Tab-separated table of C-alpha atoms in Angstrom:
chain	number	residue	atom	x	y	z
A	24	UNK	CA	0.000	0.000	0.000
A	25	UNK	CA	1.399	3.397	-1.001
A	26	UNK	CA	1.798	6.183	1.530
A	27	UNK	CA	-0.599	9.097	1.209
A	28	UNK	CA	2.348	11.494	1.726
A	29	UNK	CA	5.139	11.878	-0.815
A	30	UNK	CA	8.670	11.684	0.628
A	31	UNK	CA	10.375	15.020	1.330
A	32	UNK	CA	12.856	16.152	-1.261
A	33	UNK	CA	16.458	16.256	0.013
A	34	UNK	CA	16.624	20.060	-0.103
A	35	UNK	CA	13.325	20.464	1.763
A	36	UNK	CA	14.443	17.926	4.358
A	37	UNK	CA	17.727	19.774	4.832
A	38	UNK	CA	15.912	23.096	5.305
A	39	UNK	CA	13.566	21.531	7.852
A	40	UNK	CA	16.447	20.045	9.824
A	41	UNK	CA	18.332	23.353	9.722
A	42	UNK	CA	15.276	25.239	11.004
A	43	UNK	CA	14.793	22.725	13.803
A	44	UNK	CA	18.443	22.959	14.722
A	45	UNK	CA	18.263	26.767	14.704
A	46	UNK	CA	15.230	26.756	16.987
A	47	UNK	CA	16.952	24.356	19.370
A	48	UNK	CA	20.102	26.510	19.386
A	49	UNK	CA	18.001	29.574	20.097
A	50	UNK	CA	16.372	27.815	23.045
A	51	UNK	CA	19.785	26.750	24.349
A	52	UNK	CA	21.422	30.160	23.864
A	53	UNK	CA	23.091	31.076	27.158
A	54	UNK	CA	21.591	33.922	29.167
A	55	UNK	CA	22.451	35.747	32.371
A	56	UNK	CA	19.324	36.342	34.421
A	57	UNK	CA	18.799	39.575	36.347
A	58	UNK	CA	15.836	39.925	38.720
A	59	UNK	CA	14.211	43.330	39.060
A	60	UNK	CA	12.535	43.588	42.495
A	61	UNK	CA	10.768	46.895	43.197
A	62	UNK	CA	7.226	48.299	43.674
A	63	UNK	CA	5.044	47.817	40.598
A	64	UNK	CA	1.749	48.352	42.439
A	65	UNK	CA	0.496	50.574	45.242
A	66	UNK	CA	1.255	54.253	45.985
A	67	UNK	CA	4.802	54.147	44.564
A	68	UNK	CA	4.080	52.093	41.439
A	69	UNK	CA	5.011	55.050	39.211
A	70	UNK	CA	8.467	55.096	40.791
A	71	UNK	CA	8.910	51.367	40.233
A	72	UNK	CA	7.745	51.606	36.620
A	73	UNK	CA	10.182	54.460	35.944
A	74	UNK	CA	13.071	52.431	37.352
A	75	UNK	CA	11.986	49.324	35.429
A	76	UNK	CA	11.883	51.169	32.107
A	77	UNK	CA	15.363	52.617	32.667
A	78	UNK	CA	16.695	49.138	33.484
A	79	UNK	CA	14.975	47.529	30.494
A	80	UNK	CA	16.330	50.144	28.111
A	81	UNK	CA	19.937	49.592	29.190
A	82	UNK	CA	19.653	45.799	29.037
A	83	UNK	CA	18.089	45.890	25.577
A	84	UNK	CA	20.901	48.121	24.355
A	85	UNK	CA	23.556	45.833	25.868
A	86	UNK	CA	21.938	42.825	24.164
A	87	UNK	CA	21.662	44.661	20.839
A	88	UNK	CA	25.445	45.050	20.938
A	89	UNK	CA	26.017	41.350	21.511
A	90	UNK	CA	25.388	40.949	25.227
A	91	UNK	CA	28.325	39.874	27.379
A	92	UNK	CA	31.178	37.400	26.906
A	93	UNK	CA	30.757	37.427	23.139
A	94	UNK	CA	27.142	36.338	22.947
A	95	UNK	CA	25.544	35.737	26.336
A	96	UNK	CA	22.376	37.823	26.543
A	97	UNK	CA	21.053	39.487	29.682
A	98	UNK	CA	17.518	38.393	30.610
A	99	UNK	CA	15.399	40.573	32.903
A	100	UNK	CA	12.923	38.957	35.298
A	101	UNK	CA	10.327	41.261	36.896
A	102	UNK	CA	8.941	41.032	40.431
A	103	UNK	CA	6.692	43.374	42.423
A	104	UNK	CA	8.079	44.076	45.906
A	105	UNK	CA	4.834	45.837	46.909
A	106	UNK	CA	7.074	47.989	49.119
A	107	UNK	CA	7.188	45.082	51.570
A	108	UNK	CA	10.126	43.175	53.034
A	109	UNK	CA	7.999	40.008	53.175
A	110	UNK	CA	6.883	40.311	49.546
A	111	UNK	CA	10.481	41.013	48.522
A	112	UNK	CA	11.608	37.795	50.239
A	113	UNK	CA	9.027	35.860	48.232
A	114	UNK	CA	10.196	37.604	45.061
A	115	UNK	CA	13.808	36.739	45.887
A	116	UNK	CA	12.992	33.048	46.272
A	117	UNK	CA	11.097	33.080	42.971
A	118	UNK	CA	14.092	34.784	41.314
A	119	UNK	CA	16.433	32.124	42.721
A	120	UNK	CA	14.125	29.351	41.512
A	121	UNK	CA	14.205	30.900	38.020
A	122	UNK	CA	18.004	31.016	37.961
A	123	UNK	CA	18.727	34.695	38.625
A	124	UNK	CA	22.352	35.600	39.371
A	125	UNK	CA	21.890	39.307	40.101
A	126	UNK	CA	19.227	41.457	41.756
A	127	UNK	CA	18.556	45.036	40.644
A	128	UNK	CA	16.613	47.019	43.238
A	129	UNK	CA	16.470	50.266	45.199
A	130	UNK	CA	12.997	51.752	44.883
A	131	UNK	CA	11.509	49.761	47.745
A	132	UNK	CA	13.193	51.744	50.510
A	133	UNK	CA	16.326	51.087	52.520
A	134	UNK	CA	14.705	48.780	55.091
A	135	UNK	CA	13.352	46.478	52.363
A	136	UNK	CA	16.603	46.487	50.388
A	137	UNK	CA	18.626	45.834	53.542
A	138	UNK	CA	16.443	42.780	54.244
A	139	UNK	CA	17.013	41.583	50.669
A	140	UNK	CA	20.778	41.940	51.001
A	141	UNK	CA	20.767	40.008	54.283
A	142	UNK	CA	18.708	37.207	52.723
A	143	UNK	CA	21.057	37.053	49.728
A	144	UNK	CA	24.058	36.822	52.053
A	145	UNK	CA	22.466	33.911	53.940
A	146	UNK	CA	21.578	32.140	50.684
A	147	UNK	CA	25.100	32.583	49.330
A	148	UNK	CA	26.667	31.179	52.477
A	149	UNK	CA	24.476	28.064	52.307
A	150	UNK	CA	24.743	27.594	48.533
A	151	UNK	CA	28.321	28.002	47.288
A	152	UNK	CA	28.447	28.075	43.511
A	153	UNK	CA	24.897	29.491	43.282
A	154	UNK	CA	25.573	32.962	44.680
A	155	UNK	CA	23.768	36.192	43.738
A	156	UNK	CA	24.798	39.843	43.941
A	157	UNK	CA	22.588	42.859	44.663
A	158	UNK	CA	22.928	46.100	42.702
A	159	UNK	CA	21.156	48.896	44.555
A	160	UNK	CA	20.566	52.079	42.555
A	161	UNK	CA	18.332	54.107	44.874
A	162	UNK	CA	18.218	53.025	48.531
A	163	UNK	CA	20.828	55.222	50.134
A	164	UNK	CA	21.049	54.483	53.849
A	165	UNK	CA	24.802	54.859	54.641
A	166	UNK	CA	24.588	51.812	56.916
A	167	UNK	CA	24.310	49.664	53.782
A	168	UNK	CA	27.887	50.558	52.893
A	169	UNK	CA	28.838	51.117	56.535
A	170	UNK	CA	28.294	48.846	59.512
A	171	UNK	CA	25.872	46.641	57.521
A	172	UNK	CA	28.055	46.373	54.409
A	173	UNK	CA	28.132	43.115	52.485
A	174	UNK	CA	30.475	41.737	49.841
A	175	UNK	CA	27.363	40.846	47.830
A	176	UNK	CA	25.912	44.397	47.785
A	177	UNK	CA	26.946	47.238	45.461
A	178	UNK	CA	25.444	50.722	45.770
A	179	UNK	CA	25.342	52.707	42.516
A	180	UNK	CA	23.840	55.884	44.000
A	181	UNK	CA	25.408	58.462	46.324
A	182	UNK	CA	24.386	57.680	49.884
A	183	UNK	CA	22.449	59.918	52.266
A	184	UNK	CA	25.538	61.436	53.865
A	185	UNK	CA	27.022	62.334	50.465
A	186	UNK	CA	23.791	63.938	49.272
A	187	UNK	CA	23.275	65.871	52.492
A	188	UNK	CA	26.874	67.090	52.364
A	189	UNK	CA	26.195	68.510	48.891
A	190	UNK	CA	23.057	70.271	50.145
A	191	UNK	CA	24.833	71.517	53.280
A	192	UNK	CA	27.596	73.015	51.127
A	193	UNK	CA	24.895	74.825	49.141
A	194	UNK	CA	22.961	75.977	52.236
A	195	UNK	CA	26.222	77.385	53.624
A	196	UNK	CA	26.076	79.921	50.782
A	197	UNK	CA	22.319	80.546	51.104
A	198	UNK	CA	21.797	83.056	53.945
A	199	UNK	CA	17.994	83.237	53.595
A	200	UNK	CA	17.766	79.717	55.070
A	201	UNK	CA	17.427	80.506	58.775
A	202	UNK	CA	14.777	78.321	60.412
A	203	UNK	CA	14.512	74.668	59.391
A	204	UNK	CA	11.808	72.088	60.097
A	205	UNK	CA	12.526	68.344	59.672
A	206	UNK	CA	9.560	66.455	58.146
A	207	UNK	CA	10.257	62.888	57.083
A	208	UNK	CA	8.743	59.486	56.412
A	209	UNK	CA	8.766	57.153	59.407
A	210	UNK	CA	11.183	54.485	58.210
A	211	UNK	CA	14.945	53.917	58.282
A	212	UNK	CA	15.918	56.340	55.549
A	213	UNK	CA	13.510	59.073	56.642
A	214	UNK	CA	15.156	59.024	60.058
A	215	UNK	CA	18.613	59.013	58.478
A	216	UNK	CA	17.771	62.027	56.297
A	217	UNK	CA	16.621	63.978	59.352
A	218	UNK	CA	19.677	62.962	61.380
A	219	UNK	CA	22.177	63.927	58.680
A	220	UNK	CA	20.254	67.151	58.102
A	221	UNK	CA	20.734	68.216	61.702
A	222	UNK	CA	24.349	67.108	61.725
A	223	UNK	CA	25.752	68.355	58.403
A	224	UNK	CA	23.627	71.470	57.913
A	225	UNK	CA	24.312	72.323	61.564
A	226	UNK	CA	28.059	72.070	60.935
A	227	UNK	CA	27.881	74.135	57.748
A	228	UNK	CA	25.587	76.766	59.260
A	229	UNK	CA	25.803	76.904	63.088
A	230	UNK	CA	23.443	79.892	62.992
A	231	UNK	CA	20.557	77.857	61.512
A	232	UNK	CA	17.749	77.105	63.977
A	233	UNK	CA	16.018	73.713	63.857
A	234	UNK	CA	12.501	74.619	64.935
A	235	UNK	CA	10.693	71.270	64.811
A	236	UNK	CA	10.772	67.634	63.749
A	237	UNK	CA	8.043	65.160	62.713
A	238	UNK	CA	7.934	61.643	61.279
A	239	UNK	CA	4.824	60.475	59.398
A	240	UNK	CA	3.678	57.080	58.021
A	241	UNK	CA	5.161	56.327	54.603
A	242	UNK	CA	2.680	56.287	51.708
A	243	UNK	CA	-0.395	56.540	53.937
A	244	UNK	CA	-0.983	60.266	54.496
A	245	UNK	CA	-3.685	61.603	52.164
A	246	UNK	CA	-3.725	65.191	53.438
A	247	UNK	CA	-0.616	66.988	54.670
A	248	UNK	CA	-2.528	70.095	55.795
A	249	UNK	CA	-2.105	69.340	59.530
A	250	UNK	CA	1.637	68.904	59.040
A	251	UNK	CA	1.852	72.183	57.110
A	252	UNK	CA	-0.048	73.928	59.938
A	253	UNK	CA	2.537	72.695	62.444
A	254	UNK	CA	5.413	73.816	60.227
A	255	UNK	CA	3.837	77.249	59.804
A	256	UNK	CA	3.342	77.592	63.546
A	257	UNK	CA	7.051	76.851	64.066
A	258	UNK	CA	8.029	79.844	61.907
A	259	UNK	CA	10.162	77.717	59.564
A	260	UNK	CA	11.284	79.124	56.219
A	261	UNK	CA	12.723	75.773	55.040
A	262	UNK	CA	11.980	72.062	55.330
A	263	UNK	CA	14.478	69.230	55.161
A	264	UNK	CA	12.392	66.324	53.894
A	265	UNK	CA	13.249	62.913	52.506
A	266	UNK	CA	9.722	62.492	51.109
A	267	UNK	CA	9.356	61.046	47.629
A	268	UNK	CA	6.542	59.941	45.321
A	269	UNK	CA	3.025	60.845	46.433
A	270	UNK	CA	4.304	61.883	49.884
A	271	UNK	CA	6.247	64.697	48.209
A	272	UNK	CA	3.554	65.803	45.764
A	273	UNK	CA	0.839	65.866	48.440
A	274	UNK	CA	3.113	67.861	50.751
A	275	UNK	CA	3.671	70.445	48.003
A	276	UNK	CA	-0.064	70.609	47.319
A	277	UNK	CA	-0.925	71.200	50.980
A	278	UNK	CA	1.636	74.003	51.287
A	279	UNK	CA	0.394	75.604	48.078
A	280	UNK	CA	-3.234	75.427	49.237
A	281	UNK	CA	-2.188	77.121	52.499
A	282	UNK	CA	-0.298	79.859	50.640
A	283	UNK	CA	2.913	78.914	52.434
A	284	UNK	CA	6.093	79.737	50.489
A	285	UNK	CA	8.643	77.224	51.795
A	286	UNK	CA	12.032	76.014	50.664
A	287	UNK	CA	12.421	72.224	50.537
A	288	UNK	CA	15.714	70.294	50.574
A	289	UNK	CA	15.431	66.736	49.303
A	290	UNK	CA	17.572	63.878	48.005
A	291	UNK	CA	15.859	62.842	44.772
A	292	UNK	CA	12.266	64.108	44.519
A	293	UNK	CA	12.798	65.865	41.188
A	294	UNK	CA	13.581	62.555	39.485
A	295	UNK	CA	10.147	61.139	40.331
A	296	UNK	CA	7.287	61.705	37.846
A	297	UNK	CA	4.745	64.291	38.957
A	298	UNK	CA	7.013	66.374	41.194
A	299	UNK	CA	7.659	69.193	38.712
A	300	UNK	CA	3.940	69.309	37.919
A	301	UNK	CA	3.149	69.535	41.646
A	302	UNK	CA	5.569	72.458	42.096
A	303	UNK	CA	4.050	74.277	39.122
A	304	UNK	CA	0.526	73.767	40.447
A	305	UNK	CA	1.425	74.896	43.964
A	306	UNK	CA	2.932	78.074	42.454
A	307	UNK	CA	4.739	78.577	45.770
A	308	UNK	CA	7.851	77.008	47.219
A	309	UNK	CA	11.304	76.092	45.981
A	310	UNK	CA	12.250	72.412	45.858
A	311	UNK	CA	16.017	71.887	45.834
A	312	UNK	CA	17.280	68.352	45.373
A	313	UNK	CA	20.455	66.549	44.416
A	314	UNK	CA	21.207	63.906	41.780
A	315	UNK	CA	23.930	62.798	39.388
A	316	UNK	CA	22.243	64.778	36.567
A	317	UNK	CA	19.102	66.713	35.784
A	318	UNK	CA	17.271	67.348	32.498
A	319	UNK	CA	18.458	70.511	30.783
A	320	UNK	CA	21.796	70.496	32.595
A	321	UNK	CA	24.494	72.355	30.652
A	322	UNK	CA	27.578	70.657	29.196
A	323	UNK	CA	26.317	67.072	29.420
A	324	UNK	CA	26.152	66.016	25.741
A	325	UNK	CA	26.355	62.260	26.392
A	326	UNK	CA	23.573	62.269	28.963
A	327	UNK	CA	21.490	64.499	26.672
A	328	UNK	CA	21.982	62.097	23.747
A	329	UNK	CA	20.980	59.139	25.916
A	330	UNK	CA	17.898	60.997	27.159
A	331	UNK	CA	16.876	61.760	23.564
A	332	UNK	CA	17.345	58.149	22.403
A	333	UNK	CA	15.486	56.831	25.458
A	334	UNK	CA	12.551	59.171	24.814
A	335	UNK	CA	12.410	58.173	21.161
A	336	UNK	CA	12.274	54.467	22.009
A	337	UNK	CA	10.110	54.426	25.138
A	338	UNK	CA	8.035	57.580	24.744
A	339	UNK	CA	8.942	58.440	28.347
A	340	UNK	CA	11.181	61.043	29.956
A	341	UNK	CA	14.680	59.996	30.988
A	342	UNK	CA	15.554	61.048	34.531
A	343	UNK	CA	18.138	58.803	36.176
A	344	UNK	CA	21.453	57.943	34.480
A	345	UNK	CA	22.532	55.872	37.499
A	346	UNK	CA	19.686	53.389	36.932
A	347	UNK	CA	20.679	53.100	33.282
A	348	UNK	CA	24.346	52.517	34.009
A	349	UNK	CA	23.721	49.997	36.815
A	350	UNK	CA	23.262	47.041	34.394
A	351	UNK	CA	26.019	48.494	32.215
A	352	UNK	CA	28.413	48.331	35.179
A	353	UNK	CA	27.357	44.726	35.725
A	354	UNK	CA	27.950	43.876	32.057
A	355	UNK	CA	31.381	45.520	32.172
A	356	UNK	CA	32.263	43.501	35.283
A	357	UNK	CA	31.174	40.221	33.650
A	358	UNK	CA	33.373	40.976	30.640
A	359	UNK	CA	36.257	42.022	32.888
A	360	UNK	CA	35.928	38.796	34.892
A	361	UNK	CA	35.601	36.725	31.733
A	362	UNK	CA	32.959	34.748	33.568
A	363	UNK	CA	29.425	34.849	34.956
A	364	UNK	CA	30.619	33.287	38.211
A	365	UNK	CA	29.193	35.592	40.891
A	366	UNK	CA	32.294	35.748	43.079
A	367	UNK	CA	34.479	36.614	40.080
A	368	UNK	CA	31.983	39.239	38.883
A	369	UNK	CA	31.829	40.822	42.341
A	370	UNK	CA	35.624	41.010	42.536
A	371	UNK	CA	35.691	42.595	39.077
A	372	UNK	CA	33.210	45.249	40.248
A	373	UNK	CA	35.396	46.167	43.206
A	374	UNK	CA	37.389	49.330	42.479
A	375	UNK	CA	36.048	49.388	38.903
A	376	UNK	CA	36.309	52.700	37.073
A	377	UNK	CA	33.729	53.412	34.391
A	378	UNK	CA	33.304	56.232	31.898
A	379	UNK	CA	29.598	56.969	32.324
A	380	UNK	CA	27.381	59.520	30.572
A	381	UNK	CA	27.801	61.821	33.597
A	382	UNK	CA	31.576	61.466	33.648
A	383	UNK	CA	34.065	59.127	35.337
A	384	UNK	CA	32.720	57.066	38.238
A	385	UNK	CA	34.407	54.538	40.520
A	386	UNK	CA	33.143	51.701	42.717
A	387	UNK	CA	35.039	52.028	46.002
A	388	UNK	CA	36.386	48.578	46.908
A	389	UNK	CA	36.398	49.035	50.683
A	390	UNK	CA	32.614	49.388	51.023
A	391	UNK	CA	31.115	49.034	47.516
A	392	UNK	CA	29.951	52.663	47.451
A	393	UNK	CA	29.954	54.217	43.985
A	394	UNK	CA	31.625	57.626	43.805
A	395	UNK	CA	29.716	59.702	41.255
A	396	UNK	CA	29.054	63.427	40.729
A	397	UNK	CA	26.141	65.184	42.438
A	398	UNK	CA	24.307	68.213	41.090
A	399	UNK	CA	22.376	70.459	43.487
A	400	UNK	CA	19.450	71.890	41.515
A	401	UNK	CA	16.139	73.662	42.080
A	402	UNK	CA	12.818	73.254	40.264
A	403	UNK	CA	12.138	76.770	38.953
A	404	UNK	CA	10.226	78.646	36.210
A	405	UNK	CA	11.738	78.797	32.731
A	406	UNK	CA	13.593	82.097	32.349
A	407	UNK	CA	15.578	81.449	29.164
A	408	UNK	CA	18.883	81.714	31.029
A	409	UNK	CA	19.259	79.433	34.042
A	410	UNK	CA	16.223	77.306	33.120
A	411	UNK	CA	15.724	76.911	29.378
A	412	UNK	CA	13.362	73.951	29.071
A	413	UNK	CA	10.056	73.204	30.786
A	414	UNK	CA	9.270	69.730	32.111
A	415	UNK	CA	6.149	67.560	32.456
A	416	UNK	CA	4.177	69.920	30.218
A	417	UNK	CA	4.827	72.914	32.483
A	418	UNK	CA	6.892	76.088	32.297
A	419	UNK	CA	9.016	74.794	35.172
A	420	UNK	CA	12.359	73.037	34.767
A	421	UNK	CA	15.630	72.575	36.635
A	422	UNK	CA	18.207	75.220	37.623
A	423	UNK	CA	21.744	74.072	38.369
A	424	UNK	CA	22.922	75.523	41.699
A	425	UNK	CA	26.167	73.625	42.367
A	426	UNK	CA	28.104	70.587	41.111
A	427	UNK	CA	30.342	68.338	43.235
A	428	UNK	CA	32.487	65.344	42.308
A	429	UNK	CA	32.132	62.012	44.026
A	430	UNK	CA	35.549	62.450	45.630
A	431	UNK	CA	34.512	65.822	47.104
A	432	UNK	CA	31.521	64.205	48.818
A	433	UNK	CA	33.103	60.887	49.798
A	434	UNK	CA	32.698	59.979	53.453
A	435	UNK	CA	34.655	57.644	55.681
A	436	UNK	CA	33.166	54.183	56.165
A	437	UNK	CA	32.789	51.854	59.135
A	438	UNK	CA	32.523	48.884	56.786
A	439	UNK	CA	34.414	45.772	57.848
A	440	UNK	CA	33.692	43.573	54.879
A	441	UNK	CA	33.933	39.794	55.073
A	442	UNK	CA	34.985	38.433	51.703
A	443	UNK	CA	34.558	34.842	50.526
């Protein structure tokens, strides 16, 4: 009995086998898995989404250029921390189960990231050969590169002490700052921001009076009017606040509604979507913050080019070079190590110098604190001179007030790192 199907011609059979082999090779193509663990829901979801998009963009660009080690592609896994240490632990275990070798995080707050780092350290100790490293681009508690430092943790953002030193240097030259109120979120970093504010601003300006201090629940205050009333009663002209996300925008709104023209000194609020809009709507107040770069900054052609390319591809505004160069630092370390072995990659990261879009940066080996420039800048109306471009659909942008190198802001460290 003849078969109903004619035999495949040799050429057709060869093409079929080649296609099958290509598909199998594609499935077996080596990859290096990176787990993104940050808030993708809840009151700070917009912050997490911003950080995710920056990370995705950098990884896609690295892969488009061949990945690492001559062909290994970076693969990004996404997990929602829900701003919770417990949820982050669950996400970490899921990342481990899926073969992740690096964690990118920072937007969940210092207490959550610290818990992640501690869990990673315990896992690594129990599972030699299956270690992970943590790259932290935004949680800036100095303890993380101080007493609580870990060989497995690398901080790619200036820490709280470095940022406050930059602001204190600026306040030293700003005589109209006379009475300061400390209003901060009630968690580890909020308390750190207040403490360093008292310490470093007090040293820079012994004449400044600290007229009050309050901690409030993080992400749960819907109306800051009572807090503004207390600040007004204190007679403060300035507020040192570590608030970010909706806690910053709602604070600005309450002050604007009360007609209270305050100065605010913050670590990173201007890099969070909605902050410039909130300042423009309040029409009162000056928000001064510090970062490695700000949109519209003069003499930063490489960062400007990256921001333009990012906008063209994602349709979103580019705000944080450090988040973009975090996976790029990792890729450079993998290539330097010639291996994806975590211990070798971590050693390659130590004392690594890197030519970033904001200039030369260096990962300090003794505590894994990145030394990078910091720009003190204020959200202000476009004037055609100091502020040339509006932001978030407003006529407000960013005015450069002072620029400091990472070495100028570097602090001593109490880190006593235990290396494998």
